[in-house]
Short mmCIF file of C-alpha atoms in Angstrom, two decimals:
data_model
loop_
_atom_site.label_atom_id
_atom_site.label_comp_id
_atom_site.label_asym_id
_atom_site.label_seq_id
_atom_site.Cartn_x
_atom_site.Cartn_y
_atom_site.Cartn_z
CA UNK X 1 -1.42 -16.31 15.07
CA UNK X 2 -3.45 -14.52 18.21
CA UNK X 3 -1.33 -15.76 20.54
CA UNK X 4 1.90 -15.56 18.91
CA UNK X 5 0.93 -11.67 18.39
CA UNK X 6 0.22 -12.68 22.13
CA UNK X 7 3.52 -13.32 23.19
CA UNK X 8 5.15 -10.79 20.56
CA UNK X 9 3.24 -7.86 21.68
CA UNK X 10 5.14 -6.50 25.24
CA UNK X 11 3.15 -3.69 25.55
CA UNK X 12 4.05 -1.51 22.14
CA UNK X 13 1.82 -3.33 19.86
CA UNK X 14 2.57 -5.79 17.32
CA UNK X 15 3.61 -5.59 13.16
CA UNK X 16 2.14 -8.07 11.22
CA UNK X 17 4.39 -8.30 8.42
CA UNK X 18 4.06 -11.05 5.71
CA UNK X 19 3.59 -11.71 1.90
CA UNK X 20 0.92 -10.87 -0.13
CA UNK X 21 -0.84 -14.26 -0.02
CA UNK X 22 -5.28 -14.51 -0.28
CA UNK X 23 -4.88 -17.10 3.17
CA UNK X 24 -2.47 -15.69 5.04
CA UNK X 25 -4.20 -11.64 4.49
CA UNK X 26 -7.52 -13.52 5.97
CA UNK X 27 -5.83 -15.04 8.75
CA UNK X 28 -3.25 -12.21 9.96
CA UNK X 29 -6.28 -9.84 9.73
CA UNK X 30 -8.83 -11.97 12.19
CA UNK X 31 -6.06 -12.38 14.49
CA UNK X 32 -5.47 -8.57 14.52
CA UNK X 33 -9.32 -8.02 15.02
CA UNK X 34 -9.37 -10.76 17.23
CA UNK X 35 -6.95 -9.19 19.55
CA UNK X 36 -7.88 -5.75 19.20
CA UNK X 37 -11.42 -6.50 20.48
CA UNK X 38 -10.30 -9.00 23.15
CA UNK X 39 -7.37 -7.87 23.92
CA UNK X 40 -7.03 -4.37 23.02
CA UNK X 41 -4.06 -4.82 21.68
CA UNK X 42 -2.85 -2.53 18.64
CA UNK X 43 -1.67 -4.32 15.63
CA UNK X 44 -0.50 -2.95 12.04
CA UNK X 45 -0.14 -4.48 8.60
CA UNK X 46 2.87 -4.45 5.80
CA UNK X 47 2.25 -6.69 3.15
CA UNK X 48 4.99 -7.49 0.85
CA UNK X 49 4.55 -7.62 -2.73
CA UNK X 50 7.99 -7.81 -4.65
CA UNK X 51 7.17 -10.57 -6.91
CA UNK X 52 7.63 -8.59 -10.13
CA UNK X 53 6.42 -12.21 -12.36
CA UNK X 54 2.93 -12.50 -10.16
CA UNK X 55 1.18 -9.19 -11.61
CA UNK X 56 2.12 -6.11 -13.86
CA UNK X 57 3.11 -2.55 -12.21
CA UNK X 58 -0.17 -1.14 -12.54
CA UNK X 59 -1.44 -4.00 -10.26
CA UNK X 60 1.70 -4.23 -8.08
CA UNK X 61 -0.88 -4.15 -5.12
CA UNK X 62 -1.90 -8.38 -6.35
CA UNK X 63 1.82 -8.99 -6.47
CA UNK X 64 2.60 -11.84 -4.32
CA UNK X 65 5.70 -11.37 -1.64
CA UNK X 66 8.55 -13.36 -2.02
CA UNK X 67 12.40 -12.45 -0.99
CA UNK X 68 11.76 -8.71 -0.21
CA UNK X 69 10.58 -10.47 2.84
CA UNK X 70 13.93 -11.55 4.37
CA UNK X 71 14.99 -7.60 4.37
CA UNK X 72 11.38 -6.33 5.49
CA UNK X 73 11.82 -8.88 8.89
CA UNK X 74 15.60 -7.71 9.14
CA UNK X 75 15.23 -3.67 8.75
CA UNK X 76 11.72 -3.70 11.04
CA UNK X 77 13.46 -5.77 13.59
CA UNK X 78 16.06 -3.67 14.14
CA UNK X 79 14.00 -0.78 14.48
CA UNK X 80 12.01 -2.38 17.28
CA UNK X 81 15.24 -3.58 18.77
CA UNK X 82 15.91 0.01 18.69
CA UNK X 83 12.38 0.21 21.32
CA UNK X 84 10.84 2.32 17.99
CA UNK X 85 7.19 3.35 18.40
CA UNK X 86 4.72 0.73 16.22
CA UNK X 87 3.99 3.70 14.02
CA UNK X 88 7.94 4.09 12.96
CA UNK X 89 8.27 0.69 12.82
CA UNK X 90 5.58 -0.06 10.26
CA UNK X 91 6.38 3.25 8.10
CA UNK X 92 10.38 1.62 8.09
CA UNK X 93 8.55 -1.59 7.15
CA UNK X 94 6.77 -0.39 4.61
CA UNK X 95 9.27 2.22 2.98
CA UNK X 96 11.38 -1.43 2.85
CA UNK X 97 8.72 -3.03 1.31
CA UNK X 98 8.15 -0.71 -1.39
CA UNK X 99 11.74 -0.45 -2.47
CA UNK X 100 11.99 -4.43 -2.97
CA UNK X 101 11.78 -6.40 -6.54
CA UNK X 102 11.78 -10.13 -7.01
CA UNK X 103 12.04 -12.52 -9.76
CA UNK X 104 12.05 -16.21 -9.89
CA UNK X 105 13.32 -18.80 -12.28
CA UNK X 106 12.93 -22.84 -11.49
CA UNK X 107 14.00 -25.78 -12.90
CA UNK X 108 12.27 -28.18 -11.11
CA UNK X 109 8.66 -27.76 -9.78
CA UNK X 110 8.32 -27.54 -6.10
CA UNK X 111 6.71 -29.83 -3.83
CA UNK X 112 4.42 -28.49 -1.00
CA UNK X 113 4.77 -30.97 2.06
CA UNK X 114 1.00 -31.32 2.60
CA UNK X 115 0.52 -31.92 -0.98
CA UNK X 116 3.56 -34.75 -1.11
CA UNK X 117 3.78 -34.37 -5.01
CA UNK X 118 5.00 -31.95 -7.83
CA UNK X 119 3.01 -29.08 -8.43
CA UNK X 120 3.72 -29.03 -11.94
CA UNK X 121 5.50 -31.47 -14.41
CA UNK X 122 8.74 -29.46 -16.94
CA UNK X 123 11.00 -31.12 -18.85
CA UNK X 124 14.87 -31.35 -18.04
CA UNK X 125 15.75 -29.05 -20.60
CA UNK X 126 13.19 -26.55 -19.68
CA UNK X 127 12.62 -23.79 -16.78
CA UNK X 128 10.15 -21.55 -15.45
CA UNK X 129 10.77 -18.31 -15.16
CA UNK X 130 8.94 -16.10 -12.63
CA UNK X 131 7.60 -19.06 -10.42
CA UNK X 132 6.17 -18.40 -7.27
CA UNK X 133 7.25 -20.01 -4.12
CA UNK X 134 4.48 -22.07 -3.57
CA UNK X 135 4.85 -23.25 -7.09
CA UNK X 136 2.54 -20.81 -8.43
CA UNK X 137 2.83 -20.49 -12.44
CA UNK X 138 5.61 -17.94 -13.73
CA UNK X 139 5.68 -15.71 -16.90
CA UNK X 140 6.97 -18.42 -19.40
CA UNK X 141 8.05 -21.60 -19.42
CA UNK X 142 11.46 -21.47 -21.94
CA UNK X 143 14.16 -23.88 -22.68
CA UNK X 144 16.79 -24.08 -20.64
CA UNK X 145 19.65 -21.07 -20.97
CA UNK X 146 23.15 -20.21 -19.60
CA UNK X 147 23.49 -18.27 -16.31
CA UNK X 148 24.69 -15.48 -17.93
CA UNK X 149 21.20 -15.16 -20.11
CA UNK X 150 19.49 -16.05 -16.80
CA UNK X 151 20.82 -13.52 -15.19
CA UNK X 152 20.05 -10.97 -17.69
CA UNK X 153 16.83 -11.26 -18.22
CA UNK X 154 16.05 -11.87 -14.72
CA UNK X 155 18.02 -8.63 -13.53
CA UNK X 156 16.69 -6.80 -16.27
CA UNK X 157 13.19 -7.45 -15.19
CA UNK X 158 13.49 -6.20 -12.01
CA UNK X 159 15.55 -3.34 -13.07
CA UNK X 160 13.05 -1.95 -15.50
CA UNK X 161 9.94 -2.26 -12.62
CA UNK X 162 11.97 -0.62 -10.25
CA UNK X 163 12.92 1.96 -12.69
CA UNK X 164 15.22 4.13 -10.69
CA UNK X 165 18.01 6.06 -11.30
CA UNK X 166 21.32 4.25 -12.53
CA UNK X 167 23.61 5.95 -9.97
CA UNK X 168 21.07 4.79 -6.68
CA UNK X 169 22.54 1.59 -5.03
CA UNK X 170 20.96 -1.24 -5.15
CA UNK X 171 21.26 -4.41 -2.66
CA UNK X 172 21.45 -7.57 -4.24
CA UNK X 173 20.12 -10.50 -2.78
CA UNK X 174 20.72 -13.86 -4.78
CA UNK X 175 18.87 -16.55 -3.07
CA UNK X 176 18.34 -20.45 -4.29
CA UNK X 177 15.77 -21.59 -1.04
CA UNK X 178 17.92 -24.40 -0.27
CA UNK X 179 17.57 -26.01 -3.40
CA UNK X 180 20.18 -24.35 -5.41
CA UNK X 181 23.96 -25.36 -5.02
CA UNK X 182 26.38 -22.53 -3.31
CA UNK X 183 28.74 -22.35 -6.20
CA UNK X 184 25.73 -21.44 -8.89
CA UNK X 185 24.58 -18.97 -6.39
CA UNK X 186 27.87 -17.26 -6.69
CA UNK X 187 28.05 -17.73 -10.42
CA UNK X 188 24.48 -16.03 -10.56
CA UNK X 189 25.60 -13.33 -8.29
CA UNK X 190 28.67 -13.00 -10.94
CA UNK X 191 26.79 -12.32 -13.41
CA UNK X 192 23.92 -10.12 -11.85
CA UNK X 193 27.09 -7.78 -10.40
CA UNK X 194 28.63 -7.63 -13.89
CA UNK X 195 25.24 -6.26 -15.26
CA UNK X 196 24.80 -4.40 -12.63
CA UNK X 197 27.91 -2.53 -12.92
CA UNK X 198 27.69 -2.11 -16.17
CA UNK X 199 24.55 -0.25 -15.90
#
């Protein structure tokens, strides 16, 4: 990670931006010290922490960071692109990371590649919803539902944590991580942008 912040760095310091994982905290934080002794190279943190299924709001701060992360690396980016100091940079990173809510829901376990196996066994006719992307444990484990209930509790979670006002926009980001076939993407994103009008 040292000499990736190496490479990354060009003189205006470096954001280390990344979910809110117990590894990857203790790792992105000795290469930052690590550098800024050696180096003396400046180096900031966002941590992402959207994962509304990993820990309730009044411990958002244990939350683990899952999607919010694809818009936190897009929205920084272009501010650096813009040649932005490190300081607005991490504030844009961080006002993005704050405004982001995720929620999972798996029907298979996943398989880490080290690992080689299942993390967890479910039936066919049952999911998990709220699982992390490393296969950590979600909320419940229910039977198995139509998209349209899916998609309503799932959008209802996140709505209710992020508890803002109905007439603020929203961007929606339906994502399946390459497991999850196009077409049931866009029939989840159907039904999440029927609820969401509706609200």
């Amino acid at each position: 990670m040292a000499e990736a912040m190496k490479v990354a760095h060009a003189g205006a310091g470096v954001l280390r931006l990344y979910g809110n994982y117990g590894g990857d905290v203790m790792n992105f934080d000795m290469a930052g010290e690590q550098l800024e002794m050696e180096e003396d190279i400046q180096s900031t943190t966002v941590l992402l922490a959207d994962d509304v299924s990993s820990a309730p709001p009044e411990e958002a701060e244990k939350r683990r960071g899952v999607a919010g992360m694809v818009y936190a690396f897009k929205i920084a980016g272009a501010a650096a692109e813009q040649m932005r100091s490190l300081e607005e940079v991490t504030r844009i990173a961080q006002e993005t990371a704050n405004s982001c809510r995720s929620v999972g829901a798996a029907l298979t376990p996943c398989t880490i590649p080290q690992a080689g196996k299942a993390t967890f066994e479910i039936a066919e006719d049952e999911m998990e919803m709220g699982m992390g992307i490393h296969g950590e444990p979600g909320r419940k484990r229910v039977s198995i539902e139509s998209a349209n209930s899916i998609a309503e509790e799932m959008t209802n979670t996140v709505m209710e944590d992020l508890n803002s006002d109905p007439k603020d926009p929203v961007l929606l980001f339906i994502n399946g991580f390459g497991a999850t076939p196009i077409m049931e993407l866009y029939l989840m994103y159907n039904c999440v942008h029927k609820l969401l009008t509706q609200k």
